Amino acid sequence: MRNSQNFWDKNAGRYDRFMRKDAAAYEQMYELLRPVVRHKTVLELATGTGLIAKNIVTSAAHIDATDASPEMIAEAKRDNQSAKLHFSVQDMFHLPSADESFDVVIVANALHIVPEPETALSEIRRVLKEDGILVAPTFTHAGNDFRGKGKAFFMKLAGFPLHSKWTSHEYLAFLRENGWTVQKSAVLKASFPLTYAECVKSEG
């Protein structure tokens, strides 16, 4: 995990520029997220520089936005204008939060780069209220065209950590297999297809 940690620490400044290329897809994602978080207590995991949290915080009651990288969190805190938004360094596999603390958990573009996404999902399940919503938008590389596959290859060479390569269909199946019911999904057009998924805990 340390190698990928170094990657994010070194690239905290470049991260926003990298994400700007996908601004249109992210705008769509904010539009989808705002009604979900309206007046809700929200936890965001792998917040990076806080881009998503900052764009939706006016709708939410409160957002705790966390990341494993201290450099990313330092960058995020730098221009945080909202008293409703709190940034902290946390490990998504071992959260300090009590059981059923949050109405909504957001984990964007992270499940495909962590080594054990199943473990992360079980920790999310623990801190999410019984009737809570998990929103897990993720780049789904595998279904991409040749150009996208080439780009993924070069990102890997550059040290960009990439553990799971799902198609959109495989990703939604992965969520279902791990105890989530996908209530809403959409594929947003970005450098890589971005699969947006809203889930609730499956019964049983």
PDB file of C-alpha atoms in Angstrom:
ATOM      1  CA  MET A   1       0.000   0.000   0.000  1.00  0.00           C
ATOM      2  CA  ARG A   2       2.941   2.298   0.685  1.00  0.00           C
ATOM      3  CA  ASN A   3       3.875   2.590  -3.014  1.00  0.00           C
ATOM      4  CA  SER A   4       0.455   3.825  -4.023  1.00  0.00           C
ATOM      5  CA  GLN A   5       0.519   6.122  -0.979  1.00  0.00           C
ATOM      6  CA  ASN A   6       3.744   7.667  -2.318  1.00  0.00           C
ATOM      7  CA  PHE A   7       2.122   8.094  -5.714  1.00  0.00           C
ATOM      8  CA  TRP A   8      -0.755  10.142  -4.263  1.00  0.00           C
ATOM      9  CA  ASP A   9       1.527  12.147  -1.980  1.00  0.00           C
ATOM     10  CA  LYS A  10       3.784  13.093  -4.907  1.00  0.00           C
ATOM     11  CA  ASN A  11       0.922  13.850  -7.253  1.00  0.00           C
ATOM     12  CA  ALA A  12      -1.401  15.823  -4.961  1.00  0.00           C
ATOM     13  CA  GLY A  13      -0.705  19.080  -6.854  1.00  0.00           C
ATOM     14  CA  ARG A  14      -1.108  17.538 -10.294  1.00  0.00           C
ATOM     15  CA  TYR A  15      -4.277  15.671  -9.384  1.00  0.00           C
ATOM     16  CA  ASP A  16      -6.696  18.575  -9.924  1.00  0.00           C
ATOM     17  CA  ARG A  17      -5.207  19.342 -13.350  1.00  0.00           C
ATOM     18  CA  PHE A  18      -5.591  15.668 -14.267  1.00  0.00           C
ATOM     19  CA  MET A  19      -9.247  15.705 -13.147  1.00  0.00           C
ATOM     20  CA  ARG A  20     -10.048  18.962 -14.987  1.00  0.00           C
ATOM     21  CA  LYS A  21      -9.998  17.082 -18.290  1.00  0.00           C
ATOM     22  CA  ASP A  22     -13.056  15.186 -17.079  1.00  0.00           C
ATOM     23  CA  ALA A  23     -14.889  18.302 -15.874  1.00  0.00           C
ATOM     24  CA  ALA A  24     -18.069  17.598 -17.883  1.00  0.00           C
ATOM     25  CA  ALA A  25     -18.456  14.066 -16.457  1.00  0.00           C
ATOM     26  CA  TYR A  26     -17.818  15.401 -12.964  1.00  0.00           C
ATOM     27  CA  GLU A  27     -20.475  18.114 -13.412  1.00  0.00           C
ATOM     28  CA  GLN A  28     -22.963  15.363 -14.299  1.00  0.00           C
ATOM     29  CA  MET A  29     -21.853  13.424 -11.247  1.00  0.00           C
ATOM     30  CA  TYR A  30     -22.386  16.452  -8.944  1.00  0.00           C
ATOM     31  CA  GLU A  31     -25.899  16.829 -10.368  1.00  0.00           C
ATOM     32  CA  LEU A  32     -26.628  13.174  -9.535  1.00  0.00           C
ATOM     33  CA  LEU A  33     -25.079  13.475  -6.048  1.00  0.00           C
ATOM     34  CA  ARG A  34     -26.714  16.703  -4.819  1.00  0.00           C
ATOM     35  CA  PRO A  35     -30.237  15.301  -4.296  1.00  0.00           C
ATOM     36  CA  VAL A  36     -28.778  12.176  -2.612  1.00  0.00           C
ATOM     37  CA  VAL A  37     -26.834  14.202  -0.007  1.00  0.00           C
ATOM     38  CA  ARG A  38     -29.486  16.898   0.558  1.00  0.00           C
ATOM     39  CA  HIS A  39     -29.703  17.596   4.334  1.00  0.00           C
ATOM     40  CA  LYS A  40     -27.779  14.366   5.020  1.00  0.00           C
ATOM     41  CA  THR A  41     -24.713  13.462   7.118  1.00  0.00           C
ATOM     42  CA  VAL A  42     -22.117  12.315   4.603  1.00  0.00           C
ATOM     43  CA  LEU A  43     -18.779  10.491   4.713  1.00  0.00           C
ATOM     44  CA  GLU A  44     -16.529  10.707   1.671  1.00  0.00           C
ATOM     45  CA  LEU A  45     -13.664   8.231   1.405  1.00  0.00           C
ATOM     46  CA  ALA A  46     -10.626   8.786  -0.853  1.00  0.00           C
ATOM     47  CA  THR A  47     -11.625  12.439  -1.242  1.00  0.00           C
ATOM     48  CA  GLY A  48      -8.290  13.360  -2.848  1.00  0.00           C
ATOM     49  CA  THR A  49      -8.149  17.160  -2.962  1.00  0.00           C
ATOM     50  CA  GLY A  50     -11.798  17.396  -1.920  1.00  0.00           C
ATOM     51  CA  LEU A  51     -13.151  18.242  -5.365  1.00  0.00           C
ATOM     52  CA  ILE A  52     -16.431  16.329  -5.007  1.00  0.00           C
ATOM     53  CA  ALA A  53     -17.075  17.322  -1.383  1.00  0.00           C
ATOM     54  CA  LYS A  54     -16.527  21.024  -2.155  1.00  0.00           C
ATOM     55  CA  ASN A  55     -18.941  20.883  -5.083  1.00  0.00           C
ATOM     56  CA  ILE A  56     -21.813  19.244  -3.184  1.00  0.00           C
ATOM     57  CA  VAL A  57     -21.383  20.494   0.401  1.00  0.00           C
ATOM     58  CA  THR A  58     -23.992  23.267   0.059  1.00  0.00           C
ATOM     59  CA  SER A  59     -26.660  20.541  -0.358  1.00  0.00           C
ATOM     60  CA  ALA A  60     -25.481  18.358   2.570  1.00  0.00           C
ATOM     61  CA  ALA A  61     -26.016  18.845   6.311  1.00  0.00           C
ATOM     62  CA  HIS A  62     -22.375  17.904   6.982  1.00  0.00           C
ATOM     63  CA  ILE A  63     -19.559  16.124   5.128  1.00  0.00           C
ATOM     64  CA  ASP A  64     -16.603  14.319   6.686  1.00  0.00           C
ATOM     65  CA  ALA A  65     -14.148  13.973   3.795  1.00  0.00           C
ATOM     66  CA  THR A  66     -11.195  11.640   4.321  1.00  0.00           C
ATOM     67  CA  ASP A  67      -8.150  10.363   2.463  1.00  0.00           C
ATOM     68  CA  ALA A  68      -5.150   8.194   3.361  1.00  0.00           C
ATOM     69  CA  SER A  69      -2.739  10.781   1.919  1.00  0.00           C
ATOM     70  CA  PRO A  70      -1.761  13.674   4.255  1.00  0.00           C
ATOM     71  CA  GLU A  71      -0.623  15.704   1.219  1.00  0.00           C
ATOM     72  CA  MET A  72      -4.008  15.329  -0.477  1.00  0.00           C
ATOM     73  CA  ILE A  73      -5.785  16.421   2.729  1.00  0.00           C
ATOM     74  CA  ALA A  74      -3.417  19.404   3.151  1.00  0.00           C
ATOM     75  CA  GLU A  75      -4.274  20.448  -0.418  1.00  0.00           C
ATOM     76  CA  ALA A  76      -8.009  19.944   0.241  1.00  0.00           C
ATOM     77  CA  LYS A  77      -7.960  22.035   3.427  1.00  0.00           C
ATOM     78  CA  ARG A  78      -6.181  24.924   1.722  1.00  0.00           C
ATOM     79  CA  ASP A  79      -9.271  26.452   0.120  1.00  0.00           C
ATOM     80  CA  ASN A  80     -12.075  24.910   2.158  1.00  0.00           C
ATOM     81  CA  GLN A  81     -14.676  27.677   2.567  1.00  0.00           C
ATOM     82  CA  SER A  82     -17.392  25.654   4.304  1.00  0.00           C
ATOM     83  CA  ALA A  83     -17.984  25.140   8.023  1.00  0.00           C
ATOM     84  CA  LYS A  84     -20.066  22.065   7.055  1.00  0.00           C
ATOM     85  CA  LEU A  85     -17.035  20.335   5.504  1.00  0.00           C
ATOM     86  CA  HIS A  86     -14.353  18.652   7.617  1.00  0.00           C
ATOM     87  CA  PHE A  87     -11.216  17.064   6.122  1.00  0.00           C
ATOM     88  CA  SER A  88      -9.108  14.423   7.883  1.00  0.00           C
ATOM     89  CA  VAL A  89      -6.546  11.707   7.157  1.00  0.00           C
ATOM     90  CA  GLN A  90      -8.200   8.283   7.577  1.00  0.00           C
ATOM     91  CA  ASP A  91      -7.660   4.713   6.442  1.00  0.00           C
ATOM     92  CA  MET A  92     -10.833   3.507   4.696  1.00  0.00           C
ATOM     93  CA  PHE A  93     -10.165  -0.036   5.938  1.00  0.00           C
ATOM     94  CA  HIS A  94     -10.186   1.052   9.619  1.00  0.00           C
ATOM     95  CA  LEU A  95     -12.511   3.999  10.135  1.00  0.00           C
ATOM     96  CA  PRO A  96     -12.759   5.632  13.576  1.00  0.00           C
ATOM     97  CA  SER A  97     -16.512   6.211  13.139  1.00  0.00           C
ATOM     98  CA  ALA A  98     -19.120   4.361  15.196  1.00  0.00           C
ATOM     99  CA  ASP A  99     -21.473   1.824  13.559  1.00  0.00           C
ATOM    100  CA  GLU A 100     -24.289   3.380  11.518  1.00  0.00           C
ATOM    101  CA  SER A 101     -22.928   6.940  11.768  1.00  0.00           C
ATOM    102  CA  PHE A 102     -23.727   8.220   8.260  1.00  0.00           C
ATOM    103  CA  ASP A 103     -26.754   8.640   5.987  1.00  0.00           C
ATOM    104  CA  VAL A 104     -24.596   8.570   2.857  1.00  0.00           C
ATOM    105  CA  VAL A 105     -21.105   7.244   2.091  1.00  0.00           C
ATOM    106  CA  ILE A 106     -19.384   8.354  -1.116  1.00  0.00           C
ATOM    107  CA  VAL A 107     -16.360   6.532  -2.483  1.00  0.00           C
ATOM    108  CA  ALA A 108     -15.471   7.861  -5.931  1.00  0.00           C
ATOM    109  CA  ASN A 109     -12.785   6.426  -8.186  1.00  0.00           C
ATOM    110  CA  ALA A 110     -11.188   4.440  -5.413  1.00  0.00           C
ATOM    111  CA  LEU A 111     -12.534   0.882  -5.402  1.00  0.00           C
ATOM    112  CA  HIS A 112     -10.605   0.065  -8.593  1.00  0.00           C
ATOM    113  CA  ILE A 113      -7.278   1.211  -7.093  1.00  0.00           C
ATOM    114  CA  VAL A 114      -7.390  -0.299  -3.604  1.00  0.00           C
ATOM    115  CA  PRO A 115      -5.966  -3.818  -3.148  1.00  0.00           C
ATOM    116  CA  GLU A 116      -8.987  -5.226  -1.263  1.00  0.00           C
ATOM    117  CA  PRO A 117     -12.171  -3.455  -2.342  1.00  0.00           C
ATOM    118  CA  GLU A 118     -14.321  -6.107  -0.581  1.00  0.00           C
ATOM    119  CA  THR A 119     -12.779  -5.139   2.778  1.00  0.00           C
ATOM    120  CA  ALA A 120     -13.441  -1.459   2.106  1.00  0.00           C
ATOM    121  CA  LEU A 121     -17.082  -2.266   1.292  1.00  0.00           C
ATOM    122  CA  SER A 122     -17.581  -4.178   4.537  1.00  0.00           C
ATOM    123  CA  GLU A 123     -16.197  -1.233   6.538  1.00  0.00           C
ATOM    124  CA  ILE A 124     -18.539   1.109   4.602  1.00  0.00           C
ATOM    125  CA  ARG A 125     -21.449  -1.198   5.453  1.00  0.00           C
ATOM    126  CA  ARG A 126     -20.525  -0.926   9.153  1.00  0.00           C
ATOM    127  CA  VAL A 127     -20.519   2.908   9.303  1.00  0.00           C
ATOM    128  CA  LEU A 128     -23.554   3.388   7.023  1.00  0.00           C
ATOM    129  CA  LYS A 129     -27.044   3.545   8.565  1.00  0.00           C
ATOM    130  CA  GLU A 130     -29.354   0.622   7.778  1.00  0.00           C
ATOM    131  CA  ASP A 131     -31.368   2.723   5.323  1.00  0.00           C
ATOM    132  CA  GLY A 132     -28.278   4.654   4.149  1.00  0.00           C
ATOM    133  CA  ILE A 133     -27.009   5.053   0.596  1.00  0.00           C
ATOM    134  CA  LEU A 134     -23.595   4.161  -0.775  1.00  0.00           C
ATOM    135  CA  VAL A 135     -22.598   6.153  -3.866  1.00  0.00           C
ATOM    136  CA  ALA A 136     -19.612   4.561  -5.590  1.00  0.00           C
ATOM    137  CA  PRO A 137     -18.759   6.120  -8.968  1.00  0.00           C
ATOM    138  CA  THR A 138     -15.715   4.360 -10.443  1.00  0.00           C
ATOM    139  CA  PHE A 139     -13.723   4.494 -13.660  1.00  0.00           C
ATOM    140  CA  THR A 140     -14.415   1.186 -15.410  1.00  0.00           C
ATOM    141  CA  HIS A 141     -11.395   0.628 -17.638  1.00  0.00           C
ATOM    142  CA  ALA A 142     -11.784  -2.864 -18.989  1.00  0.00           C
ATOM    143  CA  GLY A 143     -14.655  -2.099 -21.322  1.00  0.00           C
ATOM    144  CA  ASN A 144     -12.719   0.746 -22.887  1.00  0.00           C
ATOM    145  CA  ASP A 145     -11.499   1.011 -26.464  1.00  0.00           C
ATOM    146  CA  PHE A 146      -7.910   0.453 -27.609  1.00  0.00           C
ATOM    147  CA  ARG A 147      -6.884   4.087 -26.985  1.00  0.00           C
ATOM    148  CA  GLY A 148      -8.170   3.891 -23.403  1.00  0.00           C
ATOM    149  CA  LYS A 149      -6.365   0.599 -22.818  1.00  0.00           C
ATOM    150  CA  GLY A 150      -3.132   2.214 -24.021  1.00  0.00           C
ATOM    151  CA  LYS A 151      -3.675   5.128 -21.668  1.00  0.00           C
ATOM    152  CA  ALA A 152      -4.250   2.735 -18.741  1.00  0.00           C
ATOM    153  CA  PHE A 153      -1.021   0.934 -19.633  1.00  0.00           C
ATOM    154  CA  PHE A 154       1.004   4.172 -19.574  1.00  0.00           C
ATOM    155  CA  MET A 155      -0.628   5.268 -16.323  1.00  0.00           C
ATOM    156  CA  LYS A 156       0.438   1.935 -14.835  1.00  0.00           C
ATOM    157  CA  LEU A 157       4.009   2.506 -16.071  1.00  0.00           C
ATOM    158  CA  ALA A 158       3.948   5.945 -14.425  1.00  0.00           C
ATOM    159  CA  GLY A 159       3.130   4.267 -11.114  1.00  0.00           C
ATOM    160  CA  PHE A 160      -0.600   5.008 -11.101  1.00  0.00           C
ATOM    161  CA  PRO A 161      -2.000   2.224  -8.883  1.00  0.00           C
ATOM    162  CA  LEU A 162      -4.637   0.149 -10.625  1.00  0.00           C
ATOM    163  CA  HIS A 163      -5.800  -3.056  -8.971  1.00  0.00           C
ATOM    164  CA  SER A 164      -9.178  -3.949 -10.458  1.00  0.00           C
ATOM    165  CA  LYS A 165     -10.083  -3.471 -14.099  1.00  0.00           C
ATOM    166  CA  TRP A 166     -13.818  -3.908 -14.415  1.00  0.00           C
ATOM    167  CA  THR A 167     -16.226  -3.281 -17.242  1.00  0.00           C
ATOM    168  CA  SER A 168     -19.271  -1.314 -16.105  1.00  0.00           C
ATOM    169  CA  HIS A 169     -21.310  -4.542 -16.053  1.00  0.00           C
ATOM    170  CA  GLU A 170     -18.649  -6.400 -14.014  1.00  0.00           C
ATOM    171  CA  TYR A 171     -18.375  -3.531 -11.547  1.00  0.00           C
ATOM    172  CA  LEU A 172     -22.124  -3.481 -10.812  1.00  0.00           C
ATOM    173  CA  ALA A 173     -22.032  -7.284 -10.452  1.00  0.00           C
ATOM    174  CA  PHE A 174     -19.125  -6.925  -7.997  1.00  0.00           C
ATOM    175  CA  LEU A 175     -21.191  -4.535  -5.838  1.00  0.00           C
ATOM    176  CA  ARG A 176     -24.157  -6.948  -5.876  1.00  0.00           C
ATOM    177  CA  GLU A 177     -21.937  -9.918  -4.953  1.00  0.00           C
ATOM    178  CA  ASN A 178     -20.698  -7.964  -1.935  1.00  0.00           C
ATOM    179  CA  GLY A 179     -24.116  -7.351  -0.415  1.00  0.00           C
ATOM    180  CA  TRP A 180     -25.368  -4.206  -2.168  1.00  0.00           C
ATOM    181  CA  THR A 181     -28.503  -3.580  -4.180  1.00  0.00           C
ATOM    182  CA  VAL A 182     -27.811  -1.151  -7.022  1.00  0.00           C
ATOM    183  CA  GLN A 183     -30.759   1.240  -7.131  1.00  0.00           C
ATOM    184  CA  LYS A 184     -29.494   3.553  -9.814  1.00  0.00           C
ATOM    185  CA  SER A 185     -26.577   3.487 -12.225  1.00  0.00           C
ATOM    186  CA  ALA A 186     -25.329   5.467 -15.209  1.00  0.00           C
ATOM    187  CA  VAL A 187     -22.216   5.457 -17.373  1.00  0.00           C
ATOM    188  CA  LEU A 188     -20.747   8.958 -17.756  1.00  0.00           C
ATOM    189  CA  LYS A 189     -18.415   9.739 -20.641  1.00  0.00           C
ATOM    190  CA  ALA A 190     -14.904  10.639 -19.455  1.00  0.00           C
ATOM    191  CA  SER A 191     -11.254   9.746 -20.283  1.00  0.00           C
ATOM    192  CA  PHE A 192     -12.332   6.332 -19.058  1.00  0.00           C
ATOM    193  CA  PRO A 193     -16.034   5.417 -18.788  1.00  0.00           C
ATOM    194  CA  LEU A 194     -17.200   6.510 -15.325  1.00  0.00           C
ATOM    195  CA  THR A 195     -19.796   4.145 -13.880  1.00  0.00           C
ATOM    196  CA  TYR A 196     -22.001   5.935 -11.338  1.00  0.00           C
ATOM    197  CA  ALA A 197     -23.738   3.619  -8.841  1.00  0.00           C
ATOM    198  CA  GLU A 198     -26.155   4.319  -5.977  1.00  0.00           C
ATOM    199  CA  CYS A 199     -26.620   1.349  -3.649  1.00  0.00           C
ATOM    200  CA  VAL A 200     -28.420   0.272  -0.491  1.00  0.00           C
ATOM    201  CA  LYS A 201     -27.581  -2.677   1.753  1.00  0.00           C
ATOM    202  CA  SER A 202     -29.057  -5.920   0.440  1.00  0.00           C
ATOM    203  CA  GLU A 203     -31.404  -7.804   2.737  1.00  0.00           C
ATOM    204  CA  GLY A 204     -29.869 -10.713   4.618  1.00  0.00           C
TER     205      GLY A 204
END
